[in-house]
């Protein structure tokens, strides 16, 4: 179309300017660009235009800020667009196979999680509020992670310490079923021991643990032989194909017999090792002289626990520890993955993280001591020597499964004969005359009141269902602080169990005691002595 008469023709630059408005940018004339003139010429942006002279250049920070804001705006719009497309696609495919399959599970999950809506403000729609809450939570985690990593010194990066496993060195015995059991003897020789103590170890431990920091001088002073051993599959002991607490008690008995311990022995249980000590008190009570327990573990699912005891127990544990117990009870096969990523990884780690525990101040101070760290690393390395997760899974499952007995069965009141009604009625009003069966020897329990690994509520349960137990409460003590590396504590323990120290037996004492036993066994009964005397008298008269 021809231009109107009198109208001035506009160049393409002027037409473009009328469309976009005045931007402050001035285009060059339409003269051809000479490539030879480009060298040494400062141009901003594309060739063919330059910024108007006299205009101030925008600072770099403002440019970066503007670019970031523009990028964020575009990403937000892109997200909204993708959300609208996805929503419309789903709404438009309500009868699709995918929607039909997912509708039920999603509705069920939403119903189970609906109680969380109570924590939202009343004026907030859950469908809109929860995506915001979750997004803020994830961002907060990211910020905290970045903040914690920025506070660390970037130049100091310690490589994980490799776990050192020493060459095999244990003394072993062969059990009747052909398995080998590794053990360690400490203290006085067996033939000179006044007291024999056998101690199964706790979870993630070995025969090397014993009573950590126990002085050999103290053992000799009280004449004690302390025998520790590796549970099946731990350390240098062969695994058991179908172990339970009954087989654990029998292993203990076979070990005592193999070492020539003919008299009754004490059994010592610490933490998770206490479950095997309880088994000994249940299955071989006639072979025990006494039981010494330290923060003893009991089955947290024991049906004999009342609601208050169970509540106080579980509330002391961390979420990680509760989760591990749940896995051990419901999905034990999943424990293998966690164990291989932690203490079976071949590198040293932290006790609190591996055992999923939260410790109090006194325990934490002990764990920072070099002597404890050296003991811990050596003991754990020996425990995982075989590199197999199965024995650890078995131990975890045994702790939270049916033991085959309850603690209330260790000491049971005798049932009175129903025909003796007066005796039964009298026993109800005379507790001192109650008769008990089971293990009737001394049971001593030491419990730290600041223990968060085995809470005091577990010992309250023991005190209630095992009436013969003597409980020693330790105020201000945790799970490790009283039992490990405390000479004063160890002396108190031995004084409580054995009284005044008398040292080991001498050869003369041993011979005298052996002779006395033989004399008692071969002594002529009093009736036979009277008969022999009468015969002698009659012979003299003749």
Short mmCIF file of C-alpha atoms in Angstrom, two decimals:
data_model
loop_
_atom_site.label_atom_id
_atom_site.label_comp_id
_atom_site.label_asym_id
_atom_site.label_seq_id
_atom_site.Cartn_x
_atom_site.Cartn_y
_atom_site.Cartn_z
CA UNK A 1 0.00 0.00 0.00
CA UNK A 2 1.28 3.52 -0.92
CA UNK A 3 2.05 5.94 1.83
CA UNK A 4 -0.37 8.87 2.32
CA UNK A 5 0.47 12.11 0.54
CA UNK A 6 2.54 14.44 2.63
CA UNK A 7 3.50 11.69 5.07
CA UNK A 8 7.09 11.30 5.82
CA UNK A 9 8.38 7.76 5.31
CA UNK A 10 9.73 6.07 8.52
CA UNK A 11 12.73 3.88 8.70
CA UNK A 12 12.49 0.38 10.28
CA UNK A 13 14.34 1.69 13.34
CA UNK A 14 11.69 4.33 13.91
CA UNK A 15 8.84 1.89 13.37
CA UNK A 16 10.38 -0.50 15.92
CA UNK A 17 10.80 2.37 18.36
CA UNK A 18 7.10 3.22 18.14
CA UNK A 19 6.26 -0.37 19.07
CA UNK A 20 8.58 -0.90 22.04
CA UNK A 21 8.75 2.63 23.36
CA UNK A 22 11.82 4.63 24.22
CA UNK A 23 14.34 2.27 25.83
CA UNK A 24 17.27 4.65 25.83
CA UNK A 25 19.03 2.64 23.15
CA UNK A 26 20.00 4.41 19.91
CA UNK A 27 20.51 2.36 16.81
CA UNK A 28 23.18 3.23 14.32
CA UNK A 29 22.46 4.34 10.80
CA UNK A 30 21.82 1.93 8.06
CA UNK A 31 25.29 2.23 6.60
CA UNK A 32 27.02 -1.07 5.91
CA UNK A 33 29.31 -2.30 8.69
CA UNK A 34 32.91 -2.27 7.78
CA UNK A 35 34.63 -5.27 9.39
CA UNK A 36 37.90 -3.41 9.32
CA UNK A 37 36.41 -0.73 11.54
CA UNK A 38 35.28 -3.20 14.25
CA UNK A 39 38.75 -3.71 15.61
CA UNK A 40 39.48 -1.37 18.47
CA UNK A 41 35.86 -0.24 18.68
CA UNK A 42 34.12 -0.82 22.03
CA UNK A 43 30.63 -2.17 21.53
CA UNK A 44 28.08 -3.31 24.11
CA UNK A 45 25.74 -6.13 23.20
CA UNK A 46 25.27 -6.91 19.54
CA UNK A 47 27.10 -5.20 16.69
CA UNK A 48 25.12 -2.41 15.11
CA UNK A 49 24.08 -0.50 18.27
CA UNK A 50 25.69 1.04 21.27
CA UNK A 51 24.50 2.49 24.55
CA UNK A 52 23.80 6.18 24.57
CA UNK A 53 26.81 8.10 25.69
CA UNK A 54 26.51 9.70 29.05
CA UNK A 55 24.32 6.84 30.43
CA UNK A 56 25.71 5.31 33.70
CA UNK A 57 26.69 1.62 33.48
CA UNK A 58 24.62 -0.72 35.73
CA UNK A 59 26.69 -2.18 38.64
CA UNK A 60 27.60 -5.88 38.47
CA UNK A 61 25.77 -6.73 41.71
CA UNK A 62 22.55 -5.20 40.37
CA UNK A 63 22.96 -7.15 37.14
CA UNK A 64 23.46 -10.42 39.04
CA UNK A 65 20.50 -9.64 41.31
CA UNK A 66 18.29 -8.87 38.34
CA UNK A 67 19.38 -12.04 36.57
CA UNK A 68 18.64 -14.15 39.67
CA UNK A 69 15.22 -12.59 40.11
CA UNK A 70 14.38 -13.15 36.46
CA UNK A 71 15.54 -16.76 36.63
CA UNK A 72 13.49 -17.40 39.76
CA UNK A 73 10.43 -15.86 38.15
CA UNK A 74 10.82 -18.04 35.07
CA UNK A 75 11.28 -21.18 37.17
CA UNK A 76 8.22 -20.35 39.21
CA UNK A 77 6.12 -19.86 36.11
CA UNK A 78 7.53 -23.06 34.64
CA UNK A 79 6.63 -24.95 37.81
CA UNK A 80 3.12 -23.60 37.79
CA UNK A 81 2.74 -24.61 34.20
CA UNK A 82 4.00 -28.15 34.85
CA UNK A 83 1.69 -28.46 37.85
CA UNK A 84 -1.32 -27.33 35.84
CA UNK A 85 -0.47 -29.78 33.07
CA UNK A 86 -0.04 -32.68 35.50
CA UNK A 87 -3.26 -31.82 37.32
CA UNK A 88 -5.25 -31.52 34.13
CA UNK A 89 -3.79 -34.78 32.85
CA UNK A 90 -4.80 -36.63 35.98
CA UNK A 91 -8.24 -35.02 36.11
CA UNK A 92 -8.73 -35.84 32.47
CA UNK A 93 -7.77 -39.45 33.03
CA UNK A 94 -9.85 -40.24 36.08
CA UNK A 95 -10.79 -43.60 34.65
CA UNK A 96 -7.24 -44.54 33.62
CA UNK A 97 -5.72 -47.73 34.98
CA UNK A 98 -3.02 -45.84 36.90
CA UNK A 99 -5.53 -43.58 38.66
CA UNK A 100 -7.72 -46.53 39.59
CA UNK A 101 -4.79 -48.41 41.15
CA UNK A 102 -3.40 -45.43 43.06
CA UNK A 103 -6.69 -43.99 44.30
CA UNK A 104 -7.16 -46.56 47.05
CA UNK A 105 -3.63 -46.52 48.57
CA UNK A 106 -3.45 -42.74 48.39
CA UNK A 107 -6.80 -42.34 50.12
CA UNK A 108 -5.78 -44.79 52.83
CA UNK A 109 -2.46 -43.02 53.40
CA UNK A 110 -4.18 -39.63 53.51
CA UNK A 111 -6.66 -40.92 56.07
CA UNK A 112 -3.90 -42.29 58.31
CA UNK A 113 -1.97 -39.01 58.13
CA UNK A 114 -5.02 -36.82 58.60
CA UNK A 115 -4.26 -36.40 62.30
CA UNK A 116 -1.35 -34.16 61.30
CA UNK A 117 -3.83 -31.57 60.02
CA UNK A 118 -4.60 -30.69 63.64
CA UNK A 119 -1.21 -28.99 63.86
CA UNK A 120 -2.05 -26.58 61.01
CA UNK A 121 -3.63 -23.16 61.58
CA UNK A 122 -7.42 -23.20 61.29
CA UNK A 123 -7.44 -20.92 58.25
CA UNK A 124 -5.04 -23.05 56.21
CA UNK A 125 -6.13 -25.58 53.61
CA UNK A 126 -4.12 -28.84 54.12
CA UNK A 127 -3.71 -29.46 50.39
CA UNK A 128 -2.00 -26.09 50.04
CA UNK A 129 -0.25 -25.86 53.41
CA UNK A 130 1.51 -29.22 53.59
CA UNK A 131 3.56 -28.83 50.37
CA UNK A 132 4.79 -25.52 51.78
CA UNK A 133 5.63 -27.07 55.16
CA UNK A 134 7.53 -29.95 53.57
CA UNK A 135 9.42 -27.61 51.24
CA UNK A 136 10.44 -25.36 54.11
CA UNK A 137 11.55 -28.39 56.12
CA UNK A 138 13.75 -29.66 53.28
CA UNK A 139 15.25 -26.22 52.76
CA UNK A 140 15.96 -25.93 56.48
CA UNK A 141 17.77 -29.25 56.44
CA UNK A 142 19.81 -28.12 53.47
CA UNK A 143 20.71 -24.84 55.17
CA UNK A 144 21.69 -26.59 58.39
CA UNK A 145 23.85 -29.03 56.48
CA UNK A 146 25.57 -26.24 54.57
CA UNK A 147 26.00 -24.24 57.78
CA UNK A 148 27.54 -27.11 59.69
CA UNK A 149 29.89 -27.96 56.85
CA UNK A 150 30.94 -24.33 56.50
CA UNK A 151 31.85 -24.15 60.19
CA UNK A 152 34.28 -27.03 59.84
CA UNK A 153 37.86 -26.44 58.88
CA UNK A 154 38.02 -27.39 55.20
CA UNK A 155 41.71 -28.22 55.30
CA UNK A 156 41.37 -30.89 58.01
CA UNK A 157 39.77 -34.00 56.51
CA UNK A 158 40.46 -37.19 58.43
CA UNK A 159 40.13 -40.43 56.53
CA UNK A 160 38.14 -43.18 58.29
CA UNK A 161 40.36 -45.23 60.54
CA UNK A 162 40.69 -48.78 59.32
CA UNK A 163 39.74 -51.47 61.81
CA UNK A 164 42.69 -53.62 62.85
CA UNK A 165 41.95 -57.28 63.56
CA UNK A 166 44.78 -59.06 65.33
CA UNK A 167 45.85 -62.59 64.34
CA UNK A 168 43.91 -65.43 66.03
CA UNK A 169 45.27 -66.15 69.50
CA UNK A 170 42.38 -67.50 71.61
CA UNK A 171 42.38 -70.70 73.62
CA UNK A 172 39.48 -72.89 72.55
CA UNK A 173 37.64 -75.96 73.76
CA UNK A 174 35.56 -78.39 71.75
CA UNK A 175 31.94 -78.74 72.80
CA UNK A 176 29.97 -82.01 72.66
CA UNK A 177 28.32 -81.01 69.36
CA UNK A 178 31.73 -80.44 67.71
CA UNK A 179 31.78 -76.66 67.85
CA UNK A 180 34.74 -74.76 69.28
CA UNK A 181 34.33 -72.12 71.98
CA UNK A 182 37.00 -69.44 72.52
CA UNK A 183 37.61 -68.23 76.07
CA UNK A 184 39.97 -66.12 78.19
CA UNK A 185 41.07 -66.78 81.79
CA UNK A 186 42.08 -63.97 84.15
CA UNK A 187 43.02 -63.91 87.81
CA UNK A 188 44.27 -66.82 89.90
CA UNK A 189 44.79 -70.34 88.50
CA UNK A 190 41.74 -72.63 88.62
CA UNK A 191 43.19 -74.86 91.31
CA UNK A 192 43.74 -71.88 93.67
CA UNK A 193 40.49 -69.99 93.00
CA UNK A 194 38.17 -69.33 95.92
CA UNK A 195 35.53 -68.01 93.54
CA UNK A 196 34.96 -68.73 89.85
CA UNK A 197 33.12 -66.23 87.67
CA UNK A 198 31.94 -66.91 84.10
CA UNK A 199 30.86 -63.96 82.02
CA UNK A 200 29.11 -63.87 78.61
CA UNK A 201 29.68 -60.60 76.74
CA UNK A 202 27.17 -58.04 75.49
CA UNK A 203 26.21 -57.08 71.93
CA UNK A 204 29.09 -55.90 69.69
CA UNK A 205 31.65 -57.21 72.17
CA UNK A 206 33.86 -60.24 72.75
CA UNK A 207 35.73 -62.28 75.34
CA UNK A 208 38.30 -59.45 75.51
CA UNK A 209 35.83 -57.16 77.28
CA UNK A 210 35.34 -58.92 80.60
CA UNK A 211 35.07 -56.25 83.27
CA UNK A 212 36.86 -53.35 81.53
CA UNK A 213 39.81 -52.09 83.54
CA UNK A 214 39.61 -54.87 86.11
CA UNK A 215 42.89 -55.04 88.03
CA UNK A 216 44.62 -58.42 88.10
CA UNK A 217 45.83 -57.52 91.59
CA UNK A 218 42.22 -57.18 92.74
CA UNK A 219 41.38 -60.60 91.31
CA UNK A 220 44.28 -62.15 93.18
CA UNK A 221 43.41 -60.31 96.38
CA UNK A 222 39.95 -61.89 96.43
CA UNK A 223 41.10 -65.21 94.95
CA UNK A 224 38.89 -64.91 91.84
CA UNK A 225 39.20 -66.63 88.49
CA UNK A 226 37.30 -64.65 85.82
CA UNK A 227 36.48 -66.57 82.63
CA UNK A 228 35.06 -64.75 79.61
CA UNK A 229 34.15 -66.37 76.30
CA UNK A 230 32.98 -65.53 72.79
CA UNK A 231 29.33 -66.19 72.04
CA UNK A 232 28.69 -68.42 68.98
CA UNK A 233 29.77 -66.62 65.80
CA UNK A 234 31.58 -63.85 67.70
CA UNK A 235 35.34 -63.57 67.98
CA UNK A 236 36.90 -66.99 67.50
CA UNK A 237 33.91 -69.13 68.53
CA UNK A 238 32.19 -71.25 65.91
CA UNK A 239 28.62 -70.26 65.03
CA UNK A 240 25.67 -72.27 66.28
CA UNK A 241 23.17 -73.33 63.59
CA UNK A 242 20.12 -72.94 65.86
CA UNK A 243 21.12 -71.15 69.01
CA UNK A 244 18.77 -69.88 71.69
CA UNK A 245 19.01 -69.09 75.39
CA UNK A 246 18.79 -72.75 76.38
CA UNK A 247 21.84 -73.65 74.24
CA UNK A 248 23.59 -70.57 75.63
CA UNK A 249 23.22 -71.85 79.19
CA UNK A 250 24.46 -75.30 78.15
CA UNK A 251 27.54 -73.77 76.48
CA UNK A 252 28.32 -72.06 79.77
CA UNK A 253 28.01 -75.32 81.67
CA UNK A 254 30.21 -77.23 79.20
CA UNK A 255 32.84 -74.50 79.50
CA UNK A 256 32.88 -74.79 83.29
CA UNK A 257 33.23 -78.56 83.12
CA UNK A 258 36.03 -78.36 80.55
CA UNK A 259 37.98 -75.97 82.79
CA UNK A 260 37.65 -78.29 85.76
CA UNK A 261 35.30 -76.04 87.73
CA UNK A 262 33.68 -78.69 89.87
CA UNK A 263 32.11 -76.31 92.37
CA UNK A 264 29.32 -73.84 91.76
CA UNK A 265 30.33 -70.69 89.90
CA UNK A 266 29.11 -67.11 89.71
CA UNK A 267 27.69 -65.80 86.45
CA UNK A 268 28.16 -62.15 85.53
CA UNK A 269 25.85 -60.29 83.12
CA UNK A 270 26.41 -56.77 81.83
CA UNK A 271 23.98 -54.94 79.54
CA UNK A 272 22.94 -57.27 76.68
CA UNK A 273 25.10 -60.06 78.11
CA UNK A 274 22.63 -60.27 81.00
CA UNK A 275 20.14 -62.19 78.86
CA UNK A 276 22.54 -65.16 78.87
CA UNK A 277 23.06 -64.79 82.62
CA UNK A 278 19.28 -64.87 83.11
CA UNK A 279 19.23 -68.04 80.98
CA UNK A 280 21.82 -69.65 83.25
CA UNK A 281 19.71 -68.83 86.32
CA UNK A 282 16.71 -70.39 84.60
CA UNK A 283 18.19 -73.52 83.02
CA UNK A 284 21.20 -74.46 85.19
CA UNK A 285 20.34 -73.01 88.63
CA UNK A 286 21.93 -75.92 90.54
CA UNK A 287 25.35 -75.07 89.08
CA UNK A 288 25.35 -71.41 90.13
CA UNK A 289 26.74 -69.93 93.33
CA UNK A 290 25.30 -66.49 92.56
CA UNK A 291 24.39 -63.96 89.88
CA UNK A 292 25.89 -60.48 89.48
CA UNK A 293 24.09 -58.11 87.08
CA UNK A 294 25.08 -54.66 85.85
CA UNK A 295 22.46 -52.63 83.96
CA UNK A 296 20.83 -55.93 82.96
CA UNK A 297 18.91 -56.05 79.72
CA UNK A 298 15.46 -57.61 79.80
CA UNK A 299 13.06 -58.31 76.97
CA UNK A 300 11.26 -54.98 76.30
CA UNK A 301 8.31 -57.01 74.97
CA UNK A 302 8.04 -59.23 78.07
CA UNK A 303 4.34 -59.73 78.76
CA UNK A 304 5.03 -59.53 82.52
CA UNK A 305 5.93 -55.83 82.24
CA UNK A 306 3.15 -53.47 83.21
CA UNK A 307 2.23 -50.42 81.16
CA UNK A 308 4.16 -47.99 83.35
CA UNK A 309 7.37 -50.02 83.20
CA UNK A 310 7.07 -50.41 79.44
CA UNK A 311 6.34 -46.72 78.91
CA UNK A 312 9.28 -45.55 81.04
CA UNK A 313 11.56 -47.94 79.19
CA UNK A 314 10.66 -46.95 75.65
CA UNK A 315 10.60 -43.20 76.31
CA UNK A 316 14.28 -43.26 77.29
CA UNK A 317 15.40 -44.65 73.94
CA UNK A 318 16.27 -42.69 70.83
CA UNK A 319 14.17 -43.01 67.70
CA UNK A 320 17.02 -44.92 66.05
CA UNK A 321 17.16 -47.49 68.83
CA UNK A 322 13.40 -48.00 68.76
CA UNK A 323 13.62 -48.48 65.02
CA UNK A 324 16.36 -51.12 65.39
CA UNK A 325 14.29 -53.05 67.93
CA UNK A 326 11.29 -52.91 65.60
CA UNK A 327 13.39 -54.26 62.73
CA UNK A 328 14.77 -57.05 64.94
CA UNK A 329 11.27 -58.10 65.93
CA UNK A 330 9.45 -57.65 62.62
CA UNK A 331 12.01 -57.51 59.78
CA UNK A 332 15.32 -58.98 61.04
CA UNK A 333 16.67 -59.58 57.53
CA UNK A 334 16.88 -55.81 57.03
CA UNK A 335 19.42 -55.51 59.86
CA UNK A 336 22.13 -56.98 57.65
CA UNK A 337 22.22 -53.87 55.46
CA UNK A 338 22.64 -51.55 58.46
CA UNK A 339 25.29 -53.71 60.12
CA UNK A 340 27.37 -53.89 56.95
CA UNK A 341 27.24 -50.13 56.61
CA UNK A 342 28.37 -49.61 60.23
CA UNK A 343 30.49 -51.95 62.34
CA UNK A 344 30.97 -54.54 59.55
CA UNK A 345 32.28 -51.92 57.12
CA UNK A 346 35.92 -52.46 58.10
CA UNK A 347 36.37 -48.96 59.54
CA UNK A 348 36.12 -47.68 63.08
CA UNK A 349 33.10 -45.65 64.09
CA UNK A 350 31.41 -44.03 67.07
CA UNK A 351 29.83 -46.13 69.79
CA UNK A 352 26.81 -43.86 70.10
CA UNK A 353 26.07 -44.01 66.37
CA UNK A 354 26.62 -47.74 65.99
CA UNK A 355 24.45 -48.63 68.98
CA UNK A 356 21.91 -45.82 68.37
CA UNK A 357 22.10 -44.57 71.94
CA UNK A 358 21.99 -41.17 73.63
CA UNK A 359 24.39 -40.98 76.57
CA UNK A 360 24.47 -38.71 79.59
CA UNK A 361 27.40 -36.49 80.60
CA UNK A 362 29.34 -38.95 82.76
CA UNK A 363 29.24 -41.66 80.11
CA UNK A 364 30.32 -39.22 77.41
CA UNK A 365 33.31 -38.11 79.46
CA UNK A 366 34.39 -41.74 79.90
CA UNK A 367 34.05 -42.47 76.19
CA UNK A 368 36.43 -39.60 75.42
CA UNK A 369 39.19 -41.13 77.55
CA UNK A 370 42.03 -42.66 75.45
CA UNK A 371 42.08 -45.79 77.59
CA UNK A 372 38.40 -46.44 76.86
CA UNK A 373 38.79 -45.74 73.14
CA UNK A 374 41.70 -48.18 72.93
CA UNK A 375 39.67 -50.84 74.73
CA UNK A 376 36.57 -50.18 72.59
CA UNK A 377 38.38 -50.40 69.25
CA UNK A 378 40.17 -53.62 70.19
CA UNK A 379 37.01 -55.26 71.56
CA UNK A 380 34.85 -54.36 68.56
CA UNK A 381 37.50 -55.54 66.10
CA UNK A 382 37.61 -58.92 67.84
CA UNK A 383 33.83 -59.09 67.91
CA UNK A 384 33.49 -58.70 64.11
CA UNK A 385 36.48 -60.91 63.29
CA UNK A 386 34.41 -63.33 61.21
CA UNK A 387 32.76 -60.54 59.21
CA UNK A 388 29.38 -62.25 59.28
CA UNK A 389 26.20 -60.34 60.10
CA UNK A 390 24.25 -63.48 61.05
CA UNK A 391 25.41 -63.80 64.70
CA UNK A 392 24.62 -60.13 65.35
CA UNK A 393 21.17 -60.53 63.82
CA UNK A 394 20.61 -63.63 65.97
CA UNK A 395 21.64 -61.74 69.09
CA UNK A 396 19.32 -58.83 68.28
CA UNK A 397 16.41 -61.18 67.58
CA UNK A 398 16.99 -63.14 70.81
CA UNK A 399 16.84 -59.93 72.84
CA UNK A 400 13.35 -58.97 71.65
CA UNK A 401 11.79 -62.38 70.93
CA UNK A 402 10.26 -65.01 73.16
CA UNK A 403 13.04 -66.18 75.49
CA UNK A 404 11.31 -69.43 76.28
CA UNK A 405 10.76 -68.17 79.82
CA UNK A 406 9.99 -64.98 81.72
CA UNK A 407 11.98 -63.52 84.59
CA UNK A 408 9.14 -64.36 86.93
CA UNK A 409 9.95 -68.05 86.35
CA UNK A 410 13.46 -67.75 87.81
CA UNK A 411 12.04 -67.72 91.33
CA UNK A 412 8.59 -69.28 91.68
CA UNK A 413 6.56 -69.69 94.84
CA UNK A 414 5.73 -73.32 95.60
CA UNK A 415 2.14 -74.33 95.14
CA UNK A 416 0.56 -75.47 98.40
CA UNK A 417 -1.37 -78.70 98.64
CA UNK A 418 -5.06 -77.88 98.23
CA UNK A 419 -6.04 -80.33 100.95
CA UNK A 420 -4.00 -78.40 103.52
CA UNK A 421 -6.35 -75.46 103.63
CA UNK A 422 -5.09 -74.11 106.95
CA UNK A 423 -1.48 -74.09 105.74
CA UNK A 424 -2.48 -72.24 102.57
CA UNK A 425 -4.50 -69.69 104.54
CA UNK A 426 -1.61 -69.16 106.94
CA UNK A 427 0.88 -68.60 104.12
CA UNK A 428 -1.22 -65.73 102.80
CA UNK A 429 -0.72 -63.82 106.04
CA UNK A 430 2.87 -64.92 106.72
CA UNK A 431 5.14 -63.94 103.81
CA UNK A 432 8.20 -65.17 105.69
CA UNK A 433 6.90 -68.72 105.43
CA UNK A 434 6.51 -68.66 101.65
CA UNK A 435 8.53 -71.33 99.90
CA UNK A 436 10.21 -70.74 96.57
CA UNK A 437 11.71 -72.89 93.85
CA UNK A 438 14.14 -72.11 91.03
CA UNK A 439 17.39 -70.27 91.66
CA UNK A 440 17.49 -69.33 95.34
CA UNK A 441 21.09 -68.09 95.50
CA UNK A 442 22.11 -64.43 95.75
CA UNK A 443 21.24 -62.11 92.86
CA UNK A 444 22.82 -58.66 92.92
CA UNK A 445 21.83 -55.96 90.44
CA UNK A 446 23.69 -52.65 90.01
CA UNK A 447 21.77 -49.96 88.12
CA UNK A 448 22.87 -46.45 87.15
CA UNK A 449 20.01 -44.00 87.52
CA UNK A 450 21.27 -41.91 84.56
CA UNK A 451 21.43 -44.95 82.28
CA UNK A 452 19.69 -44.34 78.94
CA UNK A 453 20.82 -47.61 77.31
CA UNK A 454 19.17 -49.90 79.88
CA UNK A 455 16.76 -47.56 81.71
CA UNK A 456 16.17 -47.92 85.48
CA UNK A 457 12.60 -48.98 84.73
CA UNK A 458 13.96 -52.33 83.54
CA UNK A 459 15.56 -52.89 86.95
CA UNK A 460 12.28 -51.86 88.59
CA UNK A 461 10.70 -54.67 86.63
CA UNK A 462 13.40 -57.10 87.83
CA UNK A 463 12.88 -56.01 91.43
CA UNK A 464 9.15 -56.70 91.12
CA UNK A 465 9.23 -60.13 89.45
CA UNK A 466 12.42 -61.55 91.03
CA UNK A 467 11.82 -61.08 94.78
CA UNK A 468 15.20 -62.47 95.79
CA UNK A 469 17.19 -59.87 93.84
CA UNK A 470 19.13 -57.21 95.73
CA UNK A 471 19.18 -53.95 93.75
CA UNK A 472 21.98 -51.39 94.22
CA UNK A 473 20.93 -48.02 92.81
CA UNK A 474 23.76 -45.79 91.60
CA UNK A 475 22.78 -42.12 91.56
CA UNK A 476 24.59 -40.04 88.97
CA UNK A 477 25.98 -43.10 87.15
CA UNK A 478 25.27 -44.02 83.56
CA UNK A 479 25.60 -47.21 81.54
CA UNK A 480 29.41 -47.35 81.40
CA UNK A 481 30.67 -45.05 84.14
CA UNK A 482 30.40 -47.44 87.11
CA UNK A 483 31.24 -50.74 85.39
CA UNK A 484 34.18 -49.65 83.22
CA UNK A 485 37.61 -48.46 84.39
CA UNK A 486 36.69 -47.68 87.99
CA UNK A 487 38.99 -49.38 90.53
CA UNK A 488 36.96 -48.11 93.49
CA UNK A 489 33.76 -49.45 91.95
CA UNK A 490 35.27 -52.86 91.24
CA UNK A 491 36.46 -53.17 94.84
CA UNK A 492 32.97 -52.29 96.08
CA UNK A 493 31.50 -54.97 93.83
CA UNK A 494 33.83 -57.71 95.03
CA UNK A 495 33.40 -56.71 98.67
CA UNK A 496 29.64 -56.96 98.26
CA UNK A 497 29.83 -60.37 96.59
CA UNK A 498 32.66 -62.05 98.49
CA UNK A 499 33.13 -60.12 101.74
CA UNK A 500 36.63 -59.63 103.17
CA UNK A 501 39.42 -60.52 100.70
CA UNK A 502 41.26 -63.69 101.71
CA UNK A 503 43.51 -64.15 98.72
CA UNK A 504 43.85 -67.34 96.68
CA UNK A 505 43.84 -70.77 98.19
CA UNK A 506 47.19 -72.24 99.18
CA UNK A 507 48.27 -75.73 98.26
CA UNK A 508 47.89 -76.82 101.89
CA UNK A 509 44.37 -75.41 102.07
CA UNK A 510 43.41 -77.13 98.87
CA UNK A 511 44.76 -80.46 100.12
CA UNK A 512 42.97 -80.00 103.46
CA UNK A 513 39.67 -79.16 101.80
CA UNK A 514 40.01 -82.08 99.41
CA UNK A 515 40.79 -84.43 102.30
CA UNK A 516 37.80 -83.10 104.23
CA UNK A 517 35.53 -83.72 101.26
CA UNK A 518 36.86 -87.25 100.84
CA UNK A 519 36.45 -87.90 104.56
CA UNK A 520 32.84 -86.75 104.44
CA UNK A 521 32.18 -88.95 101.43
CA UNK A 522 33.83 -92.07 102.91
CA UNK A 523 32.82 -91.54 106.57
CA UNK A 524 31.08 -94.48 108.25
CA UNK A 525 27.52 -93.63 109.25
CA UNK A 526 26.82 -93.28 112.97
CA UNK A 527 24.55 -96.34 113.02
CA UNK A 528 27.27 -98.51 111.52
CA UNK A 529 29.78 -97.18 114.06
CA UNK A 530 27.48 -98.22 116.92
CA UNK A 531 27.14 -101.67 115.45
CA UNK A 532 30.92 -102.05 115.08
CA UNK A 533 31.43 -100.96 118.71
CA UNK A 534 28.89 -103.47 119.95
CA UNK A 535 30.62 -106.25 118.03
CA UNK A 536 33.97 -105.27 119.52
CA UNK A 537 32.53 -105.32 123.04
CA UNK A 538 31.02 -108.75 122.57
CA UNK A 539 34.31 -110.04 121.26
CA UNK A 540 36.15 -108.79 124.34
CA UNK A 541 33.62 -110.47 126.66
CA UNK A 542 34.16 -113.79 124.92
#
